[in-house]
Coordinates of C-alpha atoms and ligand atoms in Angstrom, one line a residue:
Chain A
M24 CA 4.4 -27.6 16.1
D25 CA 7.3 -25.6 15.2
K26 CA 6.7 -22.7 13.1
Y27 CA 8.4 -23.1 9.2
I28 CA 10.2 -20.1 7.7
L29 CA 12.3 -19.3 4.7
D30 CA 16.1 -20.4 4.9
I31 CA 17.7 -18.4 2.7
D32 CA 20.9 -18.1 1.4
I33 CA 22.4 -16.0 -1.1
E34 CA 25.5 -17.7 -2.1
K35 CA 23.8 -20.7 -3.4
C36 CA 21.5 -18.4 -5.9
N37 CA 22.3 -18.5 -9.6
A38 CA 19.1 -15.8 -11.0
C39 CA 17.5 -18.9 -12.3
M40 CA 14.0 -17.0 -11.5
R41 CA 12.0 -19.9 -11.1
C42 CA 11.6 -18.9 -7.6
V43 CA 9.9 -15.7 -8.8
F44 CA 7.7 -17.3 -11.7
A45 CA 6.6 -19.9 -9.4
C46 CA 5.5 -17.5 -6.8
S47 CA 4.2 -15.0 -9.4
L48 CA 2.1 -17.8 -11.2
A49 CA 1.2 -18.9 -7.3
R50 CA -0.3 -15.9 -6.4
S51 CA -1.8 -14.1 -9.7
G52 CA -2.0 -17.0 -12.3
V53 CA 0.4 -15.6 -14.4
I54 CA 4.1 -14.8 -14.8
D55 CA 4.9 -11.2 -13.9
E56 CA 7.7 -10.2 -11.7
R57 CA 5.5 -7.4 -10.3
Q58 CA 3.3 -9.9 -8.4
A59 CA 5.7 -12.0 -7.2
M60 CA 6.1 -11.6 -3.6
I61 CA 10.1 -12.5 -3.8
K62 CA 12.4 -10.6 -5.9
I63 CA 15.8 -11.3 -6.9
I64 CA 18.2 -8.2 -7.1
V65 CA 20.8 -8.8 -9.3
E66 CA 23.8 -5.8 -9.8
K67 CA 26.3 -6.5 -12.5
G68 CA 26.3 -10.1 -12.6
I69 CA 25.8 -11.0 -9.3
V70 CA 22.8 -11.7 -6.8
I71 CA 22.9 -9.2 -3.9
D72 CA 19.7 -9.5 -2.3
I73 CA 16.7 -12.3 -2.4
A74 CA 14.3 -9.7 -1.4
V75 CA 11.3 -12.1 0.3
C76 CA 10.0 -11.9 4.2
R77 CA 11.9 -14.3 6.6
H78 CA 8.8 -13.5 9.0
C79 CA 10.4 -12.2 11.9
D80 CA 9.4 -12.8 15.4
P81 CA 8.5 -9.7 16.4
A82 CA 8.2 -8.2 13.4
P83 CA 8.3 -4.5 12.9
C84 CA 5.9 -4.4 10.3
V85 CA 3.3 -5.4 12.2
N86 CA 4.4 -3.2 14.8
V87 CA 4.1 -0.2 12.8
C88 CA 0.7 -0.8 10.9
E89 CA -2.1 1.4 12.6
F90 CA -4.6 0.0 9.7
D91 CA -4.4 -3.7 11.0
A92 CA -3.6 -4.7 7.4
L93 CA -0.7 -6.6 8.4
R94 CA -0.9 -9.5 11.1
V95 CA 0.5 -13.3 12.3
E96 CA -1.7 -16.0 11.9
D97 CA 0.0 -19.3 12.8
G98 CA 3.4 -18.0 12.9
R99 CA 3.4 -16.4 9.3
V100 CA 2.8 -12.6 9.2
V101 CA 0.2 -11.9 6.7
L102 CA -1.0 -8.7 4.4
D103 CA -4.2 -8.3 4.3
Q104 CA -4.9 -6.7 0.7
S105 CA -8.8 -5.0 2.2
R106 CA -6.8 -3.5 5.1
C107 CA -4.1 -1.7 3.4
T108 CA -4.3 1.8 2.4
T109 CA -0.6 1.6 0.8
C110 CA 0.4 4.5 3.4
K111 CA 3.9 2.4 2.8
A112 CA 4.8 2.5 6.4
C113 CA 6.0 -1.0 6.9
I114 CA 7.9 -0.5 4.0
S115 CA 10.0 2.1 5.9
V116 CA 10.8 -0.6 8.8
C117 CA 11.0 -4.4 7.1
P118 CA 14.7 -5.1 7.7
F119 CA 14.9 -7.1 4.7
G120 CA 13.5 -4.8 2.3
A121 CA 10.3 -7.5 1.8
I122 CA 7.2 -5.5 1.0
R123 CA 6.9 -4.0 -2.4
E124 CA 4.6 -2.3 -4.3
S125 CA 2.9 -4.2 -7.2
Y126 CA 0.3 -2.6 -9.8
G127 CA -1.9 0.7 -8.5
G128 CA 0.4 0.9 -5.3
E129 CA -1.0 -2.5 -4.3
L130 CA 1.7 -4.0 -1.8
V131 CA 3.2 -7.8 -1.8
K132 CA 4.9 -10.1 0.3
C133 CA 5.0 -13.3 1.0
D134 CA 2.9 -15.7 2.4
L135 CA 4.7 -18.7 2.9
C136 CA 1.8 -19.7 0.5
G137 CA 0.0 -20.9 3.5
G138 CA 2.5 -23.8 4.5
D139 CA 4.4 -25.1 1.1
P140 CA 6.1 -22.0 -0.5
A141 CA 6.1 -22.5 -4.4
C142 CA 9.6 -20.9 -4.5
V143 CA 11.0 -23.4 -2.3
R144 CA 9.3 -26.6 -4.7
V145 CA 11.2 -25.2 -7.6
C146 CA 14.4 -23.5 -6.2
P147 CA 17.3 -26.0 -7.8
T148 CA 19.9 -24.9 -5.7
G149 CA 18.9 -24.6 -2.0
A150 CA 18.9 -21.0 -1.8
I151 CA 15.7 -20.7 -0.7
K152 CA 14.5 -23.9 2.0
Y153 CA 12.0 -24.0 4.2
V154 CA 13.1 -25.0 7.4
P155 CA 12.1 -24.8 11.1
A156 CA 12.5 -21.3 13.0
H157 CA 14.8 -22.3 15.5
M158 CA 17.3 -24.0 12.7
V159 CA 17.6 -20.7 11.2
R160 CA 17.8 -19.1 14.8
T161 CA 20.6 -21.6 15.7
R162 CA 22.9 -21.7 12.8
R163 CA 22.8 -18.0 12.7
I164 CA 22.7 -16.8 16.5
S165 CA 25.2 -18.3 18.9
S166 CA 24.0 -17.2 22.1
V167 CA 20.0 -16.1 22.2
A168 CA 20.0 -12.4 21.7
K169 CA 18.8 -10.2 24.2
T170 CA 16.6 -7.4 22.5
I171 CA 14.2 -7.0 19.9
Y172 CA 16.7 -5.3 17.6
E173 CA 19.9 -7.6 18.5
Y174 CA 17.8 -10.5 17.3
L175 CA 16.5 -8.8 14.2
E176 CA 19.6 -7.5 13.6
K177 CA 21.5 -11.2 14.0
I178 CA 19.2 -12.3 11.1
G179 CA 19.3 -9.4 8.8
G180 CA 22.7 -8.7 9.4
R181 CA 24.6 -11.8 7.2
Chain B
M5 CA -25.5 5.4 21.8
K6 CA -25.5 6.6 18.5
T7 CA -21.7 7.7 16.8
V8 CA -21.4 9.6 14.3
I9 CA -18.4 10.4 12.7
I10 CA -17.8 13.6 10.0
G11 CA -15.8 12.6 6.6
G12 CA -15.1 9.4 5.0
G13 CA -11.4 9.5 4.6
I14 CA -9.4 7.4 6.4
G15 CA -9.8 8.6 10.1
G16 CA -13.7 7.9 9.5
I17 CA -13.4 5.0 7.8
Y18 CA -11.1 3.2 10.3
T19 CA -12.2 4.6 12.8
A20 CA -16.0 2.8 12.0
Y21 CA -14.0 0.1 11.3
Y22 CA -12.1 0.0 14.6
L23 CA -15.7 0.6 16.8
V24 CA -16.9 -2.5 14.9
K25 CA -13.8 -4.4 15.3
Y26 CA -14.5 -3.8 19.1
G27 CA -17.2 -4.8 18.9
Y28 CA -19.3 -1.5 19.1
T29 CA -23.1 -2.3 17.0
P30 CA -22.4 -1.5 13.7
N31 CA -26.2 -0.2 13.0
D32 CA -25.1 2.7 15.7
I33 CA -22.6 4.1 13.8
T34 CA -23.6 6.7 11.0
V35 CA -20.5 8.1 8.3
I36 CA -21.7 11.3 6.9
A37 CA -19.5 11.2 3.7
A38 CA -18.9 14.2 1.4
E39 CA -17.1 11.7 -0.7
W40 CA -17.7 8.2 -1.7
P41 CA -16.6 5.0 -1.5
P42 CA -14.1 6.0 0.6
Y43 CA -10.5 5.9 -1.1
S44 CA -7.0 6.0 -0.3
K45 CA -4.7 9.3 -1.3
H46 CA -1.9 7.2 -1.0
R47 CA -2.5 4.9 -4.1
L48 CA -3.2 8.5 -6.7
A49 CA 0.0 9.1 -8.3
E50 CA 0.5 5.1 -8.7
V51 CA -2.8 4.7 -10.5
L52 CA -1.9 8.2 -12.7
S53 CA 1.1 6.8 -13.4
E54 CA 0.1 3.2 -14.5
K55 CA -2.9 4.1 -16.1
L56 CA -5.1 1.8 -14.3
S57 CA -9.0 2.3 -13.3
I58 CA -9.6 4.7 -10.3
D59 CA -10.8 1.2 -8.4
Y60 CA -7.5 0.8 -7.2
T61 CA -7.6 3.8 -5.0
Y62 CA -10.2 2.6 -2.9
I63 CA -10.3 1.6 0.3
G64 CA -11.3 -2.3 0.4
I65 CA -13.3 -2.8 3.7
Y66 CA -15.8 0.0 3.1
N67 CA -17.9 -2.9 1.7
L68 CA -16.8 -4.8 4.6
L69 CA -18.4 -2.3 7.1
L70 CA -21.4 -1.8 4.7
D71 CA -22.1 -5.7 5.0
K72 CA -21.9 -5.6 9.0
G73 CA -24.6 -2.9 8.9
I74 CA -22.7 0.8 9.7
N75 CA -24.6 3.5 8.1
V76 CA -23.8 5.9 5.7
I77 CA -25.3 9.3 4.6
H78 CA -23.1 10.6 1.3
G79 CA -24.1 13.9 1.8
V80 CA -22.2 16.9 3.9
A81 CA -22.6 18.0 7.6
D82 CA -23.4 21.8 7.0
K83 CA -23.5 23.2 11.0
I84 CA -22.7 21.1 14.4
D85 CA -25.6 22.0 17.6
I86 CA -23.3 21.1 20.5
T87 CA -26.4 21.9 23.1
E88 CA -28.9 20.0 21.2
K89 CA -26.3 17.1 20.2
K90 CA -27.2 17.2 16.6
V91 CA -25.4 17.6 13.2
L92 CA -27.1 19.7 10.5
L93 CA -27.0 18.7 6.8
K94 CA -27.2 20.4 3.8
G95 CA -30.3 19.9 2.3
G96 CA -32.0 19.9 5.6
S97 CA -32.0 16.9 8.0
E98 CA -30.6 15.9 10.6
I99 CA -29.0 13.5 13.3
I100 CA -28.5 13.0 16.7
Y101 CA -25.2 11.7 18.5
D102 CA -24.0 10.7 21.7
N103 CA -20.4 10.6 20.5
L104 CA -19.5 12.7 17.6
V105 CA -16.0 12.1 15.4
I106 CA -14.9 14.7 13.4
T107 CA -12.4 13.7 10.8
T108 CA -12.9 16.4 8.1
G109 CA -8.9 16.2 6.9
G110 CA -7.3 18.7 5.1
K111 CA -7.7 21.1 2.2
P112 CA -4.9 21.5 -0.4
F113 CA -2.8 25.3 0.1
I114 CA -2.8 27.7 -2.4
P115 CA -0.4 30.3 -2.3
P116 CA -2.0 33.2 -2.9
I117 CA 0.0 34.9 -6.4
K118 CA -1.4 36.5 -9.0
G119 CA -3.1 33.8 -12.0
V120 CA -4.1 30.8 -9.4
N121 CA -7.7 31.0 -10.5
L122 CA -6.8 30.7 -14.7
D123 CA -7.9 27.7 -15.8
N124 CA -5.8 24.6 -15.6
N125 CA -4.3 25.4 -12.2
M126 CA -5.3 22.0 -10.4
T127 CA -4.1 20.5 -7.1
F128 CA -2.8 16.7 -6.4
Y129 CA -5.2 15.9 -3.7
D130 CA -8.2 14.0 -4.4
I131 CA -10.1 12.1 -6.3
K132 CA -11.4 15.3 -8.6
D133 CA -7.9 15.9 -9.6
L134 CA -7.0 12.2 -10.8
K135 CA -9.8 12.5 -13.0
K136 CA -8.5 15.7 -14.8
L137 CA -4.9 14.3 -14.9
M138 CA -6.1 10.7 -16.1
K139 CA -7.5 12.9 -19.3
I140 CA -4.5 13.9 -20.5
R141 CA -3.2 13.1 -24.0
G142 CA 0.0 14.4 -26.0
P143 CA 3.1 15.8 -24.8
L144 CA 2.1 18.4 -22.5
R145 CA 4.2 21.1 -20.5
I146 CA 3.2 20.6 -16.7
A147 CA 4.5 23.0 -13.8
V148 CA 4.8 21.3 -10.6
I149 CA 5.0 23.6 -7.5
G150 CA 6.6 22.6 -4.5
A151 CA 8.9 19.7 -3.9
G152 CA 7.6 18.0 -1.1
L153 CA 6.3 13.9 -1.0
V154 CA 2.9 15.1 -3.1
G155 CA 4.8 17.3 -5.9
L156 CA 7.4 14.7 -6.6
T157 CA 5.9 11.6 -6.6
A158 CA 2.9 13.4 -8.4
A159 CA 6.1 15.1 -10.8
S160 CA 7.5 11.4 -11.7
A161 CA 3.9 10.0 -12.5
L162 CA 3.4 13.0 -14.7
K163 CA 6.7 12.2 -16.3
R164 CA 6.2 8.6 -16.6
I165 CA 2.8 9.4 -18.7
G166 CA 4.5 11.7 -21.4
A167 CA 4.2 15.0 -19.6
S168 CA 7.6 17.4 -19.8
V169 CA 7.7 18.2 -16.0
T170 CA 8.9 21.3 -14.4
V171 CA 9.1 21.6 -10.6
Y172 CA 9.4 24.3 -8.2
E173 CA 10.4 24.6 -5.1
L174 CA 11.1 27.8 -3.1
M175 CA 13.2 26.3 -0.4
E176 CA 16.7 25.6 -1.4
D177 CA 16.5 21.8 -0.9
I178 CA 14.0 18.8 -2.3
L179 CA 11.4 17.1 0.3
P180 CA 12.0 20.1 2.8
G181 CA 10.8 19.2 6.3
V182 CA 11.2 15.2 4.9
I183 CA 15.2 14.5 4.6
D184 CA 18.1 16.8 5.4
K185 CA 20.6 18.3 3.2
P186 CA 23.1 15.3 2.2
L187 CA 20.1 13.3 1.3
S188 CA 18.1 15.9 -0.8
S189 CA 21.2 16.9 -2.9
R190 CA 22.0 13.7 -3.7
L191 CA 18.2 12.6 -4.6
K192 CA 18.1 16.4 -6.3
D193 CA 20.9 15.2 -8.9
Y194 CA 19.6 12.1 -9.5
L195 CA 15.8 13.2 -10.4
V196 CA 17.5 15.4 -12.2
G197 CA 19.8 12.7 -13.9
K198 CA 16.3 11.1 -14.7
G199 CA 15.2 14.1 -16.8
L200 CA 13.3 15.6 -14.3
R201 CA 13.8 19.3 -14.1
I202 CA 14.0 20.9 -11.0
Y203 CA 14.5 24.5 -9.5
T204 CA 14.8 24.6 -5.8
G205 CA 15.4 28.0 -4.0
T206 CA 12.8 29.4 -6.5
R207 CA 10.0 31.5 -6.2
V208 CA 6.8 31.2 -8.5
E209 CA 5.8 34.9 -8.6
E210 CA 3.1 34.9 -11.0
I211 CA 0.6 32.3 -13.2
I212 CA 0.7 33.7 -16.6
G213 CA -2.2 33.5 -19.4
D214 CA -5.5 34.6 -20.5
H215 CA -8.7 32.4 -19.8
R216 CA -5.6 29.3 -19.0
V217 CA -2.7 28.7 -18.2
K218 CA 0.1 29.9 -20.3
G219 CA 3.3 29.7 -18.0
V220 CA 5.2 30.4 -15.0
K221 CA 6.5 33.2 -13.7
A222 CA 9.6 32.5 -11.4
S223 CA 12.3 34.6 -10.2
G224 CA 12.1 36.5 -12.6
R225 CA 11.9 33.8 -15.5
I226 CA 8.9 32.9 -17.9
D227 CA 8.4 29.0 -19.0
P228 CA 5.5 28.1 -20.7
A229 CA 3.1 25.7 -19.2
D230 CA -0.1 23.9 -20.3
I231 CA -0.9 23.0 -17.0
V232 CA -0.4 24.2 -13.3
V233 CA -0.2 21.6 -10.2
F234 CA -0.3 23.0 -7.0
A235 CA 1.7 20.9 -4.2
T236 CA 2.1 23.3 -1.5
G237 CA 1.0 21.9 1.1
V238 CA -2.2 21.0 3.1
R239 CA -4.4 22.6 5.8
P240 CA -7.1 21.5 8.3
N241 CA -10.7 21.2 7.3
T242 CA -11.9 23.3 9.9
G243 CA -14.9 25.5 8.8
L244 CA -17.6 23.4 10.0
I245 CA -16.3 23.7 13.7
K246 CA -15.7 27.4 13.8
D247 CA -17.8 29.4 16.4
I248 CA -18.7 26.3 18.2
G249 CA -15.9 26.9 20.7
I250 CA -13.9 23.6 19.9
E251 CA -10.3 24.6 20.9
T252 CA -8.2 25.2 17.9
V253 CA -4.3 26.2 17.2
R254 CA -4.1 28.5 14.2
G255 CA -7.1 26.9 12.8
V256 CA -6.1 23.0 13.9
I257 CA -8.0 21.4 16.0
K258 CA -6.3 20.2 19.1
I259 CA -7.3 16.8 20.6
D260 CA -5.7 15.2 23.7
R261 CA -4.1 11.7 23.9
T262 CA -7.1 10.1 23.8
G263 CA -8.5 11.7 20.4
M264 CA -10.7 14.0 22.5
T265 CA -11.4 17.7 21.6
S266 CA -11.7 20.3 24.3
I267 CA -15.4 19.2 24.4
K268 CA -16.6 15.9 25.7
N269 CA -17.7 13.2 23.8
I270 CA -16.3 15.4 20.4
Y271 CA -13.4 13.9 19.1
A272 CA -11.1 14.5 16.0
A273 CA -8.4 12.7 14.3
G274 CA -6.2 13.2 10.9
D275 CA -5.7 16.2 8.9
C276 CA -8.0 18.3 11.0
A277 CA -6.3 17.6 14.1
L278 CA -3.2 18.1 15.8
S279 CA -1.1 14.8 16.8
H280 CA 1.2 14.4 19.9
D281 CA 5.2 13.7 18.5
L282 CA 6.1 10.1 20.5
I283 CA 9.5 11.8 21.5
T284 CA 9.2 15.3 22.6
G285 CA 5.7 14.8 23.6
K286 CA 4.9 18.0 21.6
E287 CA 1.5 18.6 19.7
V288 CA 2.5 19.1 16.4
Y289 CA 0.7 19.5 12.8
R290 CA 1.3 15.8 10.7
P291 CA -0.9 15.6 7.9
L292 CA -0.2 11.9 6.8
G293 CA -2.3 8.8 7.0
F294 CA -1.2 6.4 9.5
V295 CA -1.4 9.2 11.7
A296 CA -5.4 9.1 10.8
A297 CA -5.8 5.9 11.1
H298 CA -3.7 5.9 15.0
Y299 CA -5.9 8.4 16.6
A300 CA -8.6 6.5 15.0
R301 CA -8.0 3.1 17.0
I302 CA -7.4 5.0 19.5
I303 CA -10.8 7.4 19.3
A304 CA -12.7 3.9 18.9
R305 CA -11.2 2.3 22.2
N306 CA -12.1 5.1 24.1
I307 CA -15.7 5.1 22.5
I308 CA -16.1 1.8 23.7
G309 CA -15.1 2.5 27.1
T310 CA -11.5 0.9 27.6
K311 CA -9.8 4.0 28.4
K312 CA -6.5 4.1 26.1
E313 CA -4.0 7.4 25.9
T314 CA -1.5 7.3 23.0
R315 CA 2.2 8.2 23.3
G316 CA 2.6 9.8 20.6
I317 CA 3.5 9.3 17.2
V318 CA 6.9 8.3 15.9
P319 CA 6.9 9.2 11.8
T320 CA 7.7 5.9 9.3
I321 CA 7.6 7.5 5.8
Y322 CA 8.5 5.7 3.0
E323 CA 8.6 6.6 -0.6
N324 CA 9.5 5.3 -3.9
I325 CA 10.0 8.9 -6.9
G326 CA 11.7 8.4 -10.1
G327 CA 13.1 5.1 -8.8
A328 CA 14.6 5.9 -5.4
H329 CA 13.8 4.7 -2.3
I330 CA 13.4 7.4 0.5
V331 CA 13.2 6.4 4.0
R332 CA 12.4 8.7 7.2
V333 CA 11.3 7.3 10.5
G334 CA 11.2 9.5 14.0
L335 CA 13.0 13.1 13.3
S336 CA 14.8 14.6 10.9
L337 CA 17.6 17.2 11.8
K338 CA 15.1 20.1 11.2
E339 CA 12.0 18.9 12.6
A340 CA 14.0 18.2 15.3
E341 CA 15.5 21.5 15.9
S342 CA 12.0 22.8 15.0
L343 CA 10.8 20.7 18.2
G344 CA 13.4 22.4 20.4
L345 CA 16.1 19.6 20.2
T346 CA 19.7 20.2 19.8
P347 CA 20.6 17.5 17.6
S348 CA 23.3 16.5 15.5
I349 CA 23.7 14.2 12.0
R350 CA 25.8 11.3 11.4
C351 CA 25.9 10.1 7.5
E352 CA 26.8 7.3 6.2
E353 CA 27.5 7.3 1.9
T354 CA 27.9 4.4 -0.7
I355 CA 27.2 4.6 -4.4
D356 CA 24.0 3.4 -3.8
Q357 CA 22.4 5.0 -0.6
I358 CA 23.2 7.7 1.8
S359 CA 21.7 7.0 5.0
C360 CA 21.8 9.2 8.6
T361 CA 21.1 9.2 11.8
V362 CA 19.9 12.1 13.5
V363 CA 20.9 12.2 17.3
E364 CA 20.7 13.8 20.9
D365 CA 22.2 13.6 23.4
G366 CA 23.8 10.2 22.4
A367 CA 20.3 8.5 21.5
P368 CA 19.1 8.0 18.3
I369 CA 15.6 10.1 17.4
G370 CA 15.4 9.5 13.8
Y371 CA 16.8 7.9 10.5
E372 CA 17.1 8.8 6.7
A373 CA 17.9 7.1 3.8
V374 CA 17.7 7.5 0.1
G375 CA 19.1 4.4 -1.7
F376 CA 19.2 4.3 -5.5
N377 CA 19.3 0.6 -6.2
E378 CA 16.5 -1.9 -6.0
R379 CA 17.4 -2.7 -2.5
I380 CA 15.4 -1.3 -0.1
R381 CA 17.1 -2.4 3.4
N382 CA 18.7 -0.2 5.8
K383 CA 18.6 0.4 9.3
A384 CA 15.5 2.9 10.0
W385 CA 14.1 -0.7 12.0
Q386 CA 17.0 -0.3 14.8
V387 CA 15.9 3.7 15.0
Y388 CA 12.1 2.7 15.1
Y389 CA 12.8 0.1 18.1
D390 CA 15.6 2.6 19.7
I391 CA 13.5 5.0 20.1
H392 CA 10.3 2.8 21.2
T393 CA 12.4 1.4 24.0
L394 CA 14.2 4.9 25.3
Y395 CA 11.2 7.5 25.1
S396 CA 8.5 4.8 26.2
Ligands
FAD22 C1 -1.4 12.6 -3.1 C2 -1.1 12.2 -1.9 C3 -0.2 11.2 -1.3 C4 -0.2 11.1 0.2 N1 0.9 9.8 0.4 C5 0.9 9.7 1.7 C6 1.3 8.4 1.9 O1 1.6 7.5 1.2 N2 1.5 8.2 3.6 C7 1.0 8.4 4.0 O2 0.8 8.3 5.8 N3 0.1 9.7 4.3 C8 -0.2 10.1 2.7 N4 -0.9 11.4 2.8 C9 -1.4 11.9 3.9 C10 -2.7 11.2 4.0 O3 -3.9 11.0 2.9 C11 -3.5 11.8 4.8 O4 -3.2 12.5 5.9 C12 -5.2 11.4 4.8 O5 -5.9 10.9 3.5 C13 -5.8 11.9 6.6 O6 -7.2 11.6 6.7 P1 -8.6 12.3 7.1 O7 -9.4 11.3 6.8 O8 -7.9 12.9 8.1 O9 -8.6 13.5 6.0 P2 -9.5 12.9 4.5 O10 -9.1 11.4 3.8 O11 -9.2 13.9 3.4 O12 -10.6 12.6 4.1 C14 -11.4 13.7 5.1 C15 -12.9 13.5 4.4 O13 -13.7 14.1 4.6 C16 -15.2 14.7 3.5 N5 -15.6 15.6 4.3 C17 -14.9 17.0 4.9 N6 -15.9 18.0 5.3 C18 -17.0 17.2 5.2 C19 -18.9 17.6 5.5 N7 -18.4 18.4 6.2 N8 -19.5 16.6 5.8 C20 -19.0 15.5 5.4 N9 -17.8 14.7 4.6 C21 -16.7 15.6 5.0 C22 -13.6 14.9 3.1 O14 -14.7 14.9 1.4 C23 -12.8 13.6 2.4 O15 -13.5 13.1 2.2 C24 -1.1 12.0 0.8 C25 -1.7 13.0 0.6 C26 -2.2 12.6 -0.4 C27 -2.5 14.4 -0.9
SF4_23 S1 9.0 -6.4 8.5 FE1 9.7 -7.4 6.3 S2 10.6 -9.7 7.2 FE2 10.0 -8.7 8.8 S3 7.8 -10.2 8.9 FE3 7.5 -8.0 8.3 S4 7.7 -7.8 5.9 FE4 8.8 -10.0 6.8
SF4_24 S1 1.3 0.1 4.1 FE1 -0.5 -1.3 4.6 S2 0.1 -3.2 4.9 FE2 1.5 -1.6 5.9 S3 1.5 -0.2 7.1 FE3 0.0 1.0 5.7 S4 -1.7 0.1 5.7 FE4 -0.4 -1.5 7.0

């Protein structure tokens, strides 16, 4: 089965915040931006970024974690809170600013809700879609990236 | 085969974790821990500033390890007998080992100046310090000595809980050794703009007071203070191994690339030991959590018999200080110079971010960035992969 990931289109986002609230509800049962694993970054009224995990392959965060707290499960990059010590090494190398601190230093990052992302269900504009990974790649990368970082740069650079 | 681990901090707990993960019999592992349950120092500032319970600092895997059946002695190792291969504990009991892992961590360094023994002098280092600071009520005046990562995170947490904070730094710049000049200057301006008083290039000469702290004398001036927090660095905690013949360099335990000390079957990791720098191959003292965990894993592999040598560490640091994002991957200009390289630095600056790449012979060896908005994106990951591709 093909791996599915989030396809993000910042241009379509109107900062309605539905995804943030849905994510926080799905994760913690309450509406609280700090517990959401997705963040809409708005500056002077303009959406400049949607910070959410792209489930990179290979994933810099997984490579860097010395605590066995980040790993790949069925193509999804997941963070195991019980193993994480908040050393924050993963934050330093994440190309998308997708790992963020919640309360007490607990880190949050998208786990794709186990395969049915809440953000995608509520996004009214199509700024976040859940699509087979190869579609995200073929649309954005014309030739197959040769090195890890060319690959990462191609997805990250837009 | 019995493995005894001295110290239940990050190095000790993760050595036990990786041993169990790689199939070592849990019941053959004993952790001697002066502090229990194990906690992460990386969360002290967050728990303080958000007024949370200290439960938030605990490292989640300790319950898993107990369930698996590892042994924990909540106590203090007093002596190591290398001929009999046993550890003697304070209180008289002893325990035999086949493999010994020393993860006794560090201890905060306090400069030898007048007045440091007065009440209300403290450090920002462990759970005891956190508990003390959590009791603070009212608008106290707090002097933080040292503007490194620990000093600045402590200062900004203390400010958030209502204290009036002044930071003193001996060096000309804040975060000395972590980031270089163009970045530290901008970060300082930002933090000062947020209401933190920071005096750089300022030597604290004396802590003034009768029984309790009343003020700080620095570069000739006296500022009033109710509490003084020293964040002036870490030294290895290696008193336990003095006189048993383990090789040290200025008090820090020397280890090889398998984590073993100069004595066979005795390993060491974390703030008590040296580590290897990936880029230069040199031995360095880097008291950081991920360094401790890196060697914990290497040691576990070698104890179970799958020989593994580390290629060394590429530092990967992130910190949020007062809303600014600080990132550092690989070597800073200063650290590279101190390791004998002749690097140069290239910086890019926007309103929201300043980032610099450190270059040696045309190849990147480090990256530093400070960001001032909510976005944490930068190019650190590229340099991280470049370094691994070039130097491995
Ligand atoms: C405020 C603060 C923030 C930090 N933030 C970060 C960060 O964000 N990222 C990062 O990577 N690093 C960070 N660090 C550094 C990191 O915490 C240390 O590098 C790490 O804890 C080292 O692990 P360790 O196991 O060597 O030592 P420790 O975690 O200090 O553990 C050593 C343990 O051994 C015990 N012990 C000592 N002697 C004995 C004995 N004789 N018998 C029994 N037990 C003994 C001690 O009581 C202690 O519990 C921070 C440090 C501080 C102080
Ligand atoms: S590096 Fe960032 S975006 Fe990539 S998998 Fe890890 S958290 Fe997700
Ligand atoms: S912060 Fe947690 S998940 Fe990230 S690298 Fe450190 S231990 Fe791993």
